[in-house]
Coordinates of C-alpha atoms in Angstrom, one line a residue:
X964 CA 15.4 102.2 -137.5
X965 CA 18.4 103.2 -139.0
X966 CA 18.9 100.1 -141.5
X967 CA 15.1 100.6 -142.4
X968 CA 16.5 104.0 -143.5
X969 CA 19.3 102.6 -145.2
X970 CA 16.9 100.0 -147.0
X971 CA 14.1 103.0 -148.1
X972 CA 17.0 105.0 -149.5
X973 CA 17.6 102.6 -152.6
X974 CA 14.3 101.5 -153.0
X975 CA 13.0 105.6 -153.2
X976 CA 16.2 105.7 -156.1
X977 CA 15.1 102.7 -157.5
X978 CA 11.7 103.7 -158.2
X979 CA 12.4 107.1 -159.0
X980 CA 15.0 106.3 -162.2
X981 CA 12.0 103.2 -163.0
X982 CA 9.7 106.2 -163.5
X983 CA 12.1 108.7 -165.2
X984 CA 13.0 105.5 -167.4
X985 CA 9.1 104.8 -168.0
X986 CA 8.8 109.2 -168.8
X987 CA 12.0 109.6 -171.0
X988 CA 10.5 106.2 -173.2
X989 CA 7.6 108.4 -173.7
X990 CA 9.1 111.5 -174.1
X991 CA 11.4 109.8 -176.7
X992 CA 8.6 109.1 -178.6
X993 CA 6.5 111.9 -177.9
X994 CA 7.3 113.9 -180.8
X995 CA 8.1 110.9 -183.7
X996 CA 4.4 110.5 -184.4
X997 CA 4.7 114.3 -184.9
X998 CA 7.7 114.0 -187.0
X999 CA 6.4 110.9 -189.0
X1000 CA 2.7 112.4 -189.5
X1001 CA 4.4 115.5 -191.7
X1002 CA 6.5 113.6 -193.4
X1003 CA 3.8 111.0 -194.6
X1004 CA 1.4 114.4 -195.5
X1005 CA 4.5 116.5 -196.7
X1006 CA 2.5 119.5 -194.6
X1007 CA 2.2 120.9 -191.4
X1008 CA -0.3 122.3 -192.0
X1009 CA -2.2 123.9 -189.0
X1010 CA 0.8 123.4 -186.6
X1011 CA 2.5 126.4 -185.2
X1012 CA 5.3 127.4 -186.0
X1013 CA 5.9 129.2 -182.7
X1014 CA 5.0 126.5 -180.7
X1015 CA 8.0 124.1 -181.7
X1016 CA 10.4 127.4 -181.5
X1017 CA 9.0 128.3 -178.1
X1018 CA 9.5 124.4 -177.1
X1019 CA 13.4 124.6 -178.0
X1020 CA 13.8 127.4 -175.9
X1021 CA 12.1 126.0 -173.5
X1022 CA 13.8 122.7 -173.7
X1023 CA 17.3 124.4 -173.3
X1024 CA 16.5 126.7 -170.3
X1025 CA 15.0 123.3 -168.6
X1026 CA 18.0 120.9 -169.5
X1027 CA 20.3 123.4 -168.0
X1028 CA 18.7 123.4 -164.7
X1029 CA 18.1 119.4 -164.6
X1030 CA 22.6 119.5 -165.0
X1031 CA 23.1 121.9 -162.8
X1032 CA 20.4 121.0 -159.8
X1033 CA 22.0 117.4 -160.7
X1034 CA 18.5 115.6 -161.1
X1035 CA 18.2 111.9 -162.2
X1036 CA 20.0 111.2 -165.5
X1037 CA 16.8 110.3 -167.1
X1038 CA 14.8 113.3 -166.1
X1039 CA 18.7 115.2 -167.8
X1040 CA 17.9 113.1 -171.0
X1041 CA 14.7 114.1 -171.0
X1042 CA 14.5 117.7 -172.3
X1043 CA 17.7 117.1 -174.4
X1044 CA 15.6 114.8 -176.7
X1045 CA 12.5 117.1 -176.5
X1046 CA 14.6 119.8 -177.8
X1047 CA 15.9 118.2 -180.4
X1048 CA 12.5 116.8 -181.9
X1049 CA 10.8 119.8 -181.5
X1050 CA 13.9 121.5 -183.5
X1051 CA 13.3 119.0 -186.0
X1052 CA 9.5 119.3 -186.5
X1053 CA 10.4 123.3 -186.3
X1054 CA 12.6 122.5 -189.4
X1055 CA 10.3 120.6 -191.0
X1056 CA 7.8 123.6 -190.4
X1057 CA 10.4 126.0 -192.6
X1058 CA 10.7 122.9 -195.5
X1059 CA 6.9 122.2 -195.7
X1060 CA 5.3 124.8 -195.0
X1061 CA 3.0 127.1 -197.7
X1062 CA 4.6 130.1 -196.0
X1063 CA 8.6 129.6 -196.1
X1064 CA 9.1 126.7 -198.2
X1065 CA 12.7 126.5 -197.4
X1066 CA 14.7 124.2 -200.0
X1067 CA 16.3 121.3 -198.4
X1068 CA 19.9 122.5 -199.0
X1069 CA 18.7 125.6 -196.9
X1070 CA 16.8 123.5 -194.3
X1071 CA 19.8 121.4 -193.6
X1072 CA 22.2 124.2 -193.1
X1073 CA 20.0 125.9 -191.1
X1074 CA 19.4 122.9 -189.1
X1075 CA 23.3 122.4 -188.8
X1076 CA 23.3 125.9 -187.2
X1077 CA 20.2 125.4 -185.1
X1078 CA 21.6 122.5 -183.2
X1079 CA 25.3 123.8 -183.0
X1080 CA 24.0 127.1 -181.2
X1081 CA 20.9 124.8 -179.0
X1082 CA 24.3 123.1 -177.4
X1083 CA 26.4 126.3 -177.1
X1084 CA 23.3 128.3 -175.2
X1085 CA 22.4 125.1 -172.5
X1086 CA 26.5 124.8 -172.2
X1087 CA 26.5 128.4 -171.0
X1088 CA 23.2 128.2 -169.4
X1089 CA 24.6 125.6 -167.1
X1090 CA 27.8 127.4 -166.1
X1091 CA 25.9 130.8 -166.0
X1092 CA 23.6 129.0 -163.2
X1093 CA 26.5 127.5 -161.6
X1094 CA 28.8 130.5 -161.5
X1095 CA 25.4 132.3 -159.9
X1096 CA 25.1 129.8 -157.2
X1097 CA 29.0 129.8 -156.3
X1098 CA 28.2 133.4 -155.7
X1099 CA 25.1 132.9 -153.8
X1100 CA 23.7 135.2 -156.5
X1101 CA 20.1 135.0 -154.9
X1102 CA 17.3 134.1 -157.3
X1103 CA 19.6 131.7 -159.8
X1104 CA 18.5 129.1 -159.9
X1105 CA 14.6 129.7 -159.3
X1106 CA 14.9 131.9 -162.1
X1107 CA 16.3 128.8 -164.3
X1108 CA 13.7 126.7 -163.1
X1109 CA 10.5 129.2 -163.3
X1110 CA 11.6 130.6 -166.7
X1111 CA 11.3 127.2 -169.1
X1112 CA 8.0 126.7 -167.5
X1113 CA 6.9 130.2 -168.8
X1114 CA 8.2 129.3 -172.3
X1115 CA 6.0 125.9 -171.9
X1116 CA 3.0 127.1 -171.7
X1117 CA 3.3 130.3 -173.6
X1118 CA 4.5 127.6 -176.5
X1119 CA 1.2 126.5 -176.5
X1120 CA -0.4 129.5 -177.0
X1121 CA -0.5 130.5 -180.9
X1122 CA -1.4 126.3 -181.1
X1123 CA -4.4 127.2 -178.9
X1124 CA -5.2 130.7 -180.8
X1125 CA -4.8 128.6 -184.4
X1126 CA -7.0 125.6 -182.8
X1127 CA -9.6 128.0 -182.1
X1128 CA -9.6 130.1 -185.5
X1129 CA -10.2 127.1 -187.3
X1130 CA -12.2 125.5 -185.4
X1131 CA -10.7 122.3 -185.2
X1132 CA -7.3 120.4 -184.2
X1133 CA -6.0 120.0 -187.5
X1134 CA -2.3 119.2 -188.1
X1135 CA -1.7 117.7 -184.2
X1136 CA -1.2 114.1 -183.7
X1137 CA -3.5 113.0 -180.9
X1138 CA -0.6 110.2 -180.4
X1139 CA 1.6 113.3 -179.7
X1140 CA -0.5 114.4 -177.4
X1141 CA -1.1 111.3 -175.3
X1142 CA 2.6 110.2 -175.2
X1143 CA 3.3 113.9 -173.8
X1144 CA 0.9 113.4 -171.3
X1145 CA 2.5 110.2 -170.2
X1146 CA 6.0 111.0 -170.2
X1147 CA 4.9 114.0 -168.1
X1148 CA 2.7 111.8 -165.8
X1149 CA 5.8 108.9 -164.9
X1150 CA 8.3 112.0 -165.0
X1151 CA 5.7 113.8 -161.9
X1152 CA 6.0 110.1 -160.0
X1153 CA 9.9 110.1 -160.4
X1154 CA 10.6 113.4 -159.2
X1155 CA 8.0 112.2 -156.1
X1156 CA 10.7 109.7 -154.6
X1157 CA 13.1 112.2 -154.9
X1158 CA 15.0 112.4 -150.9
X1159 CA 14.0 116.4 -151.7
X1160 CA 11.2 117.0 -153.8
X1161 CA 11.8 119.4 -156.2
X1162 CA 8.7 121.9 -156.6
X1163 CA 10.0 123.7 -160.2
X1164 CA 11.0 120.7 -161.8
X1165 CA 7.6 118.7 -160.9
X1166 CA 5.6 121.9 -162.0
X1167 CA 7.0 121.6 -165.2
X1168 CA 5.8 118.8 -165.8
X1169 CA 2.0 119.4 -164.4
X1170 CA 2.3 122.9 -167.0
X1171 CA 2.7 120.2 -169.7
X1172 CA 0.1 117.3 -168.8
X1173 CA -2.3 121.0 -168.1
X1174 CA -1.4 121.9 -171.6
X1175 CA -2.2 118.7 -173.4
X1176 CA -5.5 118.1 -171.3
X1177 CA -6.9 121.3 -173.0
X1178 CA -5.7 120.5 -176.4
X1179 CA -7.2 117.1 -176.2
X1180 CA -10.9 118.5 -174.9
X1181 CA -10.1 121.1 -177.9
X1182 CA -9.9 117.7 -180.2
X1183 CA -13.3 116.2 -178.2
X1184 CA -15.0 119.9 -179.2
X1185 CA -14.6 120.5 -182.2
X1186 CA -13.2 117.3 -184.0
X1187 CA -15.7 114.7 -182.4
X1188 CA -18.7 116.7 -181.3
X1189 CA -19.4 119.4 -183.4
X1190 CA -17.3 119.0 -187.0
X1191 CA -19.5 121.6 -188.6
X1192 CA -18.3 123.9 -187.2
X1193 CA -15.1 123.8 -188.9
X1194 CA -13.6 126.5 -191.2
X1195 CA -13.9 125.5 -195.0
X1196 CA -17.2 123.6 -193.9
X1197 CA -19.1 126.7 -193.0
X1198 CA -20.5 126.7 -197.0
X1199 CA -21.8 123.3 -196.3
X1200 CA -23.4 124.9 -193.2
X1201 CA -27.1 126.3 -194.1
X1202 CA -27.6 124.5 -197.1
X1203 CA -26.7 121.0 -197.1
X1204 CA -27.1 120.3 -193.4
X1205 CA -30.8 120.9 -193.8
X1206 CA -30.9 118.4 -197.1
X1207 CA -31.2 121.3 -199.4
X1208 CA -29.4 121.1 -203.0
X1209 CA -26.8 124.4 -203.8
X1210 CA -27.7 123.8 -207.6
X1211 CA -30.0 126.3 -209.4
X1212 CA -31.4 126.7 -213.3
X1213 CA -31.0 129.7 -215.3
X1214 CA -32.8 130.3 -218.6
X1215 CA -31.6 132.5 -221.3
X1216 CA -34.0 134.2 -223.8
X1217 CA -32.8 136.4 -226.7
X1218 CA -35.8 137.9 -228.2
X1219 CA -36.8 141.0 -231.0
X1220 CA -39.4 143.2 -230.1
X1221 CA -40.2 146.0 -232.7
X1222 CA -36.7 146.0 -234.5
X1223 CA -34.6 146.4 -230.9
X1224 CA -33.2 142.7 -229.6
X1225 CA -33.1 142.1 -226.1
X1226 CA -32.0 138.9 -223.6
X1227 CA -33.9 138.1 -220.4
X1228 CA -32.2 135.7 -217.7
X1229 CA -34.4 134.0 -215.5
X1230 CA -32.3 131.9 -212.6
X1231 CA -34.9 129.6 -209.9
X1232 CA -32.7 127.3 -207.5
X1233 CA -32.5 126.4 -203.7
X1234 CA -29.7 126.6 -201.4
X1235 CA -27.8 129.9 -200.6
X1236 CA -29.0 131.2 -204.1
X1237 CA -32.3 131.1 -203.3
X1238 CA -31.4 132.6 -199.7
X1239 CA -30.0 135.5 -201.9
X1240 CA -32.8 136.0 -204.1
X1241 CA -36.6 136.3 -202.6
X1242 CA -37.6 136.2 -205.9
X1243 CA -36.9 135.3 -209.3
X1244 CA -34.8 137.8 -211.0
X1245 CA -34.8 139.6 -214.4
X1246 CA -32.4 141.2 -216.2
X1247 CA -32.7 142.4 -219.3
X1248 CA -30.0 143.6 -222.0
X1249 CA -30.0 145.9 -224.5
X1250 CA -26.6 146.0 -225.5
X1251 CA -26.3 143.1 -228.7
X1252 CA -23.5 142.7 -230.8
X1253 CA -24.0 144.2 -234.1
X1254 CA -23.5 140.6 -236.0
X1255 CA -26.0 139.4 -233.7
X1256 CA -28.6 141.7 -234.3
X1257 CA -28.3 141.3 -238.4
X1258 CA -28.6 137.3 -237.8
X1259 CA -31.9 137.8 -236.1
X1260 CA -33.2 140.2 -237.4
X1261 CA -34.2 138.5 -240.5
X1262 CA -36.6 136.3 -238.6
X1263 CA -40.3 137.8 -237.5
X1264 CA -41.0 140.5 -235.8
X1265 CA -40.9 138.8 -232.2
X1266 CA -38.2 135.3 -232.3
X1267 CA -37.4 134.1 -229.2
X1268 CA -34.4 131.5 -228.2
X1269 CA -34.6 130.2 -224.7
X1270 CA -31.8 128.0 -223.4
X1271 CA -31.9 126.7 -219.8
X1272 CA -28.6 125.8 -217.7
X1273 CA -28.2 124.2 -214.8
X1274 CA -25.4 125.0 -212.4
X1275 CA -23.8 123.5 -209.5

């Protein structure tokens, strides 16, 4: 009984850095289709700016406790490369974006600074942790553990608010999103042959494959099933979903009637125009230009010019 015990042990250590391996190859790449999607579109447009500040945060309050609860060195790498990509797309956020449009001199000082103080706060995170559990300070270090999974899921909160506002996923990589759902999936069966089974680690982990799930049936919604309902497409909407044409004709007449000139517009089209107007309308203006009247005037008593435009 005891060598079976002996034999489990390594296998259950085995498997559990396989998996953590298998999570940190995906949570490596998790962010670099991010990463490589705004730099091919020079935009991030309809990312949030939040979310990838909230995600460094996060990343640093859950790489301290991963050193100081000593977890597998995989699961340590883990949030230590999260943080750093989502620093970087948070970077490329301030360079690209219509809002800051930081220049790249400023982007890569500020970037310099970023990472200097992301290492200084997890390096005092982890002795702040540490000193609290050589004092048997109670609370330590679930408070370590519970707080990055706050900053998690509130990080994907103004991404969920911006998703909805527009009415589509615009800006997100879907390959993102998958490889973060993997990572977390491998990284939930590593910390599972763990000899103790950590319950704040692994629920990191099911905050983030909970997260992604609803941004991906967010993408479904409103990307696959119903596209028209998209902000920018709304003026499509009423008139060319039901085949009608947004173009209209408007005729011009200048006419003199007993001395005094007058112009009459007449405008007849389909489409939201034609939604505006029940029926044709007429407008008619006295006010000529004196050169104007003199040229016309010369001609009979009632001359009419009528010139009809067609707009789109």
């Amino acid at each position: 009984m005891r060598e079976q015990r002996i034999t489990m042990a390594p296998i259950r250590s085995i498997l559990e850095n396989v998996f953590g391996m298998l999570g940190i190859i995906f949570w490596s790449l998790q962010l670099l289709p991010q990463v490589i999607d705004n730099y091919k579109a020079k935009s991030t447009e309809g990312l949030s700016y939040s979310m990838f500040f909230i995600w460094v945060l996060c990343a640093l309050g859950f790489g301290s406790y991963s050193i100081a609860e000593n977890l597998s060195i995989p699961i340590i790498l883990q949030p230590q490369i999260f943080g750093s990509l989502s620093a970087l797309c948070y970077l490329q956020c301030l360079y690209y974006g219509k809002r800051t449009r930081w220049s790249l001199k400023k982007t890569i000082i500020g970037g310099i600074l970023m990472f200097i103080a992301m290492a200084g706060i997890e390096v005092a995170a982890v002795y702040a942790t540490k000193a609290g559990e050589h004092h048997q300070v109670q609370g330590t270090t679930e408070a370590a553990g519970i707080i990055p999974i706050i900053l998690l899921a509130m990080g994907f909160v103004p991404q969920y608010v911006d998703i909805y506002r527009e009415k589509s996923v615009v800006g997100v990589s879907m390959a993102f999103i998958v490889a973060d759902a993997m990572g977390a999936v491998f990284s939930i069966i590593s910390l599972c042959f763990r000899d103790t089974f950590d319950l704040l680690a692994t629920l990191n982990y099911v905050v983030v494959l909970i997260c992604d799930s609803i941004i991906f049936v967010f993408y479904i919604y409103y990307n696959k099933l119903n596209p028209s309902l998209a902000r920018g497409k709304s003026a499509q909407g009423d008139g060319n979903s039901h085949g009608q044409d947004d173009s209209f004709s408007c005729a011009v007449t200048i006419a003199e009637v007993d001395g005094s000139l007058s112009m009459r517009t007449e405008e007849k089209g389909a489409g939201p125009r034609q939604d505006r107007q029940e029926e044709n309308q007429a407008v008619e203006h006295r006010a000529v230009p004196e050169h104007g009247r003199a040229s016309l005037s010369s001609r009979s008593s009632r001359n009419t010019i009528t010139s009809p435009v067609t707009l789109k």
